[in-house]
mmCIF file of C-alpha atoms in Angstrom:
data_model
loop_
_atom_site.group_PDB
_atom_site.id
_atom_site.type_symbol
_atom_site.label_atom_id
_atom_site.label_comp_id
_atom_site.label_asym_id
_atom_site.label_seq_id
_atom_site.Cartn_x
_atom_site.Cartn_y
_atom_site.Cartn_z
ATOM 1 C CA MET A 1 0.016 0.103 -0.059
ATOM 2 C CA MET A 2 1.270 3.635 -0.882
ATOM 3 C CA GLU A 3 1.905 5.711 2.043
ATOM 4 C CA GLU A 4 -0.342 8.944 2.209
ATOM 5 C CA LEU A 5 1.271 11.758 0.391
ATOM 6 C CA ASP A 6 0.919 14.718 2.863
ATOM 7 C CA GLY A 7 3.745 17.163 1.496
ATOM 8 C CA GLN A 8 2.136 20.302 0.349
ATOM 9 C CA TYR A 9 3.311 22.440 -2.385
ATOM 10 C CA SER A 10 2.645 26.256 -2.371
ATOM 11 C CA GLU A 11 4.027 29.184 -3.726
ATOM 12 C CA GLU A 12 4.066 32.435 -1.644
ATOM 13 C CA GLU A 13 5.529 35.842 -2.599
ATOM 14 C CA GLY A 14 7.164 34.107 -5.668
ATOM 15 C CA ARG A 15 8.928 31.413 -3.342
ATOM 16 C CA ALA A 16 7.912 27.758 -3.697
ATOM 17 C CA SER A 17 8.136 25.344 -0.652
ATOM 18 C CA VAL A 18 6.982 22.123 0.377
ATOM 19 C CA THR A 19 5.425 21.721 3.866
ATOM 20 C CA PHE A 20 4.570 18.695 6.386
ATOM 21 C CA VAL A 21 2.399 18.911 9.370
ATOM 22 C CA ARG A 22 2.806 16.124 11.426
ATOM 23 C CA SER A 23 1.412 15.223 14.981
ATOM 24 C CA TYR A 24 3.048 13.284 17.577
ATOM 25 C CA PRO A 25 1.745 11.894 20.883
ATOM 26 C CA VAL A 26 4.214 13.347 22.663
ATOM 27 C CA SER A 27 5.460 16.791 24.449
ATOM 28 C CA ALA A 28 5.992 19.865 22.289
ATOM 29 C CA GLU A 29 9.552 19.904 24.331
ATOM 30 C CA ASP A 30 10.471 16.374 22.941
ATOM 31 C CA VAL A 31 9.654 17.784 19.562
ATOM 32 C CA TRP A 32 11.563 20.690 19.908
ATOM 33 C CA ASP A 33 14.625 18.490 20.969
ATOM 34 C CA ALA A 34 14.176 16.040 18.143
ATOM 35 C CA VAL A 35 14.572 18.890 15.690
ATOM 36 C CA SER A 36 16.692 21.404 17.452
ATOM 37 C CA THR A 37 19.510 19.417 18.944
ATOM 38 C CA PRO A 38 22.251 17.290 17.349
ATOM 39 C CA GLU A 39 21.216 14.349 19.559
ATOM 40 C CA GLY A 40 17.775 14.660 18.840
ATOM 41 C CA LEU A 41 18.299 14.674 14.990
ATOM 42 C CA ASP A 42 20.750 11.990 14.770
ATOM 43 C CA GLY A 43 18.780 8.858 13.429
ATOM 44 C CA TRP A 44 16.209 10.709 11.387
ATOM 45 C CA PHE A 45 17.826 13.741 9.590
ATOM 46 C CA PRO A 46 19.935 13.117 6.502
ATOM 47 C CA SER A 47 23.191 14.794 7.906
ATOM 48 C CA ALA A 48 25.007 14.721 11.188
ATOM 49 C CA VAL A 49 24.247 18.486 12.495
ATOM 50 C CA VAL A 50 26.090 20.746 14.612
ATOM 51 C CA ILE A 51 24.002 23.905 15.892
ATOM 52 C CA ASP A 52 25.928 27.114 16.903
ATOM 53 C CA PRO A 53 23.217 29.557 17.651
ATOM 54 C CA SER A 54 25.701 32.168 19.479
ATOM 55 C CA THR A 55 27.428 32.218 15.794
ATOM 56 C CA HIS A 56 24.271 31.574 13.706
ATOM 57 C CA THR A 57 25.680 28.891 12.277
ATOM 58 C CA VAL A 58 24.456 25.016 11.502
ATOM 59 C CA THR A 59 27.129 22.484 10.042
ATOM 60 C CA LEU A 60 25.963 19.563 8.011
ATOM 61 C CA THR A 61 28.128 16.671 7.561
ATOM 62 C CA GLY A 62 27.847 12.710 6.886
ATOM 63 C CA ASP A 63 25.068 12.928 3.965
ATOM 64 C CA PRO A 64 26.308 10.658 1.390
ATOM 65 C CA ASN A 65 24.134 12.784 -1.249
ATOM 66 C CA MET A 66 25.525 16.200 -0.327
ATOM 67 C CA PRO A 67 28.637 17.818 0.528
ATOM 68 C CA PRO A 68 29.675 19.074 4.080
ATOM 69 C CA SER A 69 28.422 22.749 4.388
ATOM 70 C CA SER A 70 28.233 25.491 7.135
ATOM 71 C CA GLU A 71 25.192 27.470 6.668
ATOM 72 C CA ARG A 72 23.336 30.197 8.200
ATOM 73 C CA ILE A 73 20.493 30.122 10.928
ATOM 74 C CA THR A 74 17.928 32.499 9.783
ATOM 75 C CA ALA A 75 15.623 32.208 13.132
ATOM 76 C CA TRP A 76 16.436 31.088 16.443
ATOM 77 C CA GLU A 77 13.231 31.337 18.617
ATOM 78 C CA PRO A 78 13.160 28.324 21.067
ATOM 79 C CA PRO A 79 10.994 26.364 21.672
ATOM 80 C CA GLU A 80 8.979 27.064 19.020
ATOM 81 C CA ARG A 81 10.682 27.690 15.742
ATOM 82 C CA TRP A 82 14.011 27.816 14.143
ATOM 83 C CA ALA A 83 15.245 28.050 10.389
ATOM 84 C CA PHE A 84 18.513 27.753 8.444
ATOM 85 C CA ASP A 85 19.484 28.400 4.821
ATOM 86 C CA TRP A 86 20.664 25.387 2.973
ATOM 87 C CA GLY A 87 22.571 25.943 -0.049
ATOM 88 C CA GLU A 88 19.688 27.696 -2.029
ATOM 89 C CA ASP A 89 16.858 26.454 0.200
ATOM 90 C CA THR A 90 15.739 27.416 3.942
ATOM 91 C CA LEU A 91 14.563 24.810 6.038
ATOM 92 C CA GLU A 92 12.080 25.800 8.859
ATOM 93 C CA PHE A 93 11.092 23.861 11.833
ATOM 94 C CA VAL A 94 7.998 25.270 13.876
ATOM 95 C CA VAL A 95 6.772 23.155 17.086
ATOM 96 C CA GLN A 96 3.330 23.700 18.806
ATOM 97 C CA GLY A 97 1.271 21.740 21.473
ATOM 98 C CA SER A 98 0.654 21.061 24.988
ATOM 99 C CA GLY A 99 0.260 18.228 27.106
ATOM 100 C CA THR A 100 1.355 14.879 25.251
ATOM 101 C CA ASP A 101 0.064 16.352 21.823
ATOM 102 C CA ALA A 102 2.680 18.051 19.697
ATOM 103 C CA GLU A 103 2.644 19.252 15.965
ATOM 104 C CA LEU A 104 5.572 19.827 13.913
ATOM 105 C CA THR A 105 5.493 21.820 10.685
ATOM 106 C CA LEU A 106 8.657 20.947 8.578
ATOM 107 C CA ARG A 107 8.771 23.648 5.631
ATOM 108 C CA ASN A 108 11.398 23.317 2.497
ATOM 109 C CA TRP A 109 11.490 26.720 0.934
ATOM 110 C CA LEU A 110 12.964 26.006 -2.078
ATOM 111 C CA GLY A 111 15.488 27.844 -4.450
ATOM 112 C CA ASP A 112 14.431 25.598 -7.208
ATOM 113 C CA ARG A 113 11.111 24.921 -7.930
ATOM 114 C CA THR A 114 11.696 21.798 -9.636
ATOM 115 C CA ALA A 115 13.031 20.317 -6.419
ATOM 116 C CA ALA A 116 9.788 20.104 -4.807
ATOM 117 C CA ALA A 117 8.748 16.450 -5.901
ATOM 118 C CA ARG A 118 12.186 15.358 -5.053
ATOM 119 C CA ASN A 119 12.848 17.219 -1.741
ATOM 120 C CA ALA A 120 9.041 16.182 -0.887
ATOM 121 C CA ALA A 121 10.022 12.534 -1.145
ATOM 122 C CA GLY A 122 13.029 13.134 0.824
ATOM 123 C CA TRP A 123 11.481 14.742 3.766
ATOM 124 C CA HIS A 124 8.847 12.361 3.856
ATOM 125 C CA VAL A 125 11.139 9.299 4.282
ATOM 126 C CA CYS A 126 13.025 11.271 7.066
ATOM 127 C CA LEU A 127 9.707 12.329 8.668
ATOM 128 C CA ALA A 128 8.826 8.497 8.606
ATOM 129 C CA GLU A 129 12.166 8.022 10.817
ATOM 130 C CA LEU A 130 11.433 10.765 13.082
ATOM 131 C CA ALA A 131 8.161 9.095 13.986
ATOM 132 C CA VAL A 132 10.489 6.190 14.780
ATOM 133 C CA LYS A 133 12.182 8.004 17.056
ATOM 134 C CA LEU A 134 9.590 9.998 18.863
ATOM 135 C CA GLY A 135 7.701 6.445 19.280
ATOM 136 C CA GLY A 136 10.599 5.353 21.091
ATOM 137 C CA GLY A 137 12.129 3.322 18.443
ATOM 138 C CA GLU A 138 15.823 3.240 17.038
ATOM 139 C CA PRO A 139 15.530 4.962 13.790
ATOM 140 C CA GLY A 140 18.229 3.699 11.217
ATOM 141 C CA GLY A 141 18.156 6.974 9.319
ATOM 142 C CA PRO A 142 16.677 8.118 5.958
ATOM 143 C CA HIS A 143 19.736 6.437 3.849
ATOM 144 C CA ARG A 144 19.097 2.842 5.679
ATOM 145 C CA ALA A 145 17.948 -0.024 3.462
ATOM 146 C CA GLY A 146 14.877 -0.430 5.889
ATOM 147 C CA ALA A 147 13.876 3.064 5.423
ATOM 148 C CA LEU A 148 10.735 4.016 3.580
ATOM 149 C CA ALA A 149 11.660 3.858 -0.280
ATOM 150 C CA TRP A 150 12.116 7.346 -1.919
ATOM 151 C CA GLN A 151 11.662 6.340 -5.358
ATOM 152 C CA PRO A 152 7.523 5.500 -5.002
ATOM 153 C CA LEU A 153 7.016 8.704 -3.118
ATOM 154 C CA TYR A 154 8.750 10.708 -5.632
ATOM 155 C CA ASP A 155 6.706 9.189 -8.325
ATOM 156 C CA GLY A 156 3.735 9.904 -6.224
ATOM 157 C CA TYR A 157 4.312 13.390 -5.445
ATOM 158 C CA ILE A 158 4.950 13.803 -9.587
ATOM 159 C CA ARG A 159 1.637 12.128 -10.110
ATOM 160 C CA GLU A 160 0.051 14.792 -7.336
ATOM 161 C CA GLY A 161 1.452 17.710 -9.711
ATOM 162 C CA LEU A 162 4.415 18.661 -7.688
ATOM 163 C CA PRO A 163 6.875 20.346 -10.011
ATOM 164 C CA PHE A 164 10.023 17.891 -10.791
ATOM 165 C CA GLY A 165 13.184 17.472 -12.866
ATOM 166 C CA ALA A 166 16.063 18.821 -10.583
ATOM 167 C CA PRO A 167 18.895 16.700 -10.516
ATOM 168 C CA ILE A 168 18.611 13.500 -8.226
ATOM 169 C CA PRO A 169 21.507 13.431 -5.961
ATOM 170 C CA GLY A 170 23.497 9.895 -6.411
ATOM 171 C CA GLN A 171 21.842 9.544 -9.762
ATOM 172 C CA GLY A 172 22.977 10.271 -13.188
#
């Protein structure tokens, strides 16, 4: 059975984005830790991350499909929102909720709108790994063999009408 495609494409003020809104039966603090600390990001995010709000930098390494980079933090508003530039893109995390019901909005502002289907499929895989982590399991990471298959998600997002055509890392 095909995974539900919940990544939403939009264009605002001339800039395209893909957005995911996911709910988790955990505290907003737990979700914030999962999206804003190196330990929390470990296992579900595609790169190893070092975050330094004092210098407004985030360093990304270890993604087999991306070169290491040091990027600029564009928003740091604990415990609800942070964002950083990643190449031509901007990645934004917003956490809301109370008690044991938290909501995460992950928005990927795109430098190239033709990356929409590619990135939506990638974040879909990553967020499935985050659900494992927040559920108390040990995520193997989005690049592991047992992760959700990226290609069927990519094909599905194309069928849903998301722009496509950007180069796919690791493919010719």
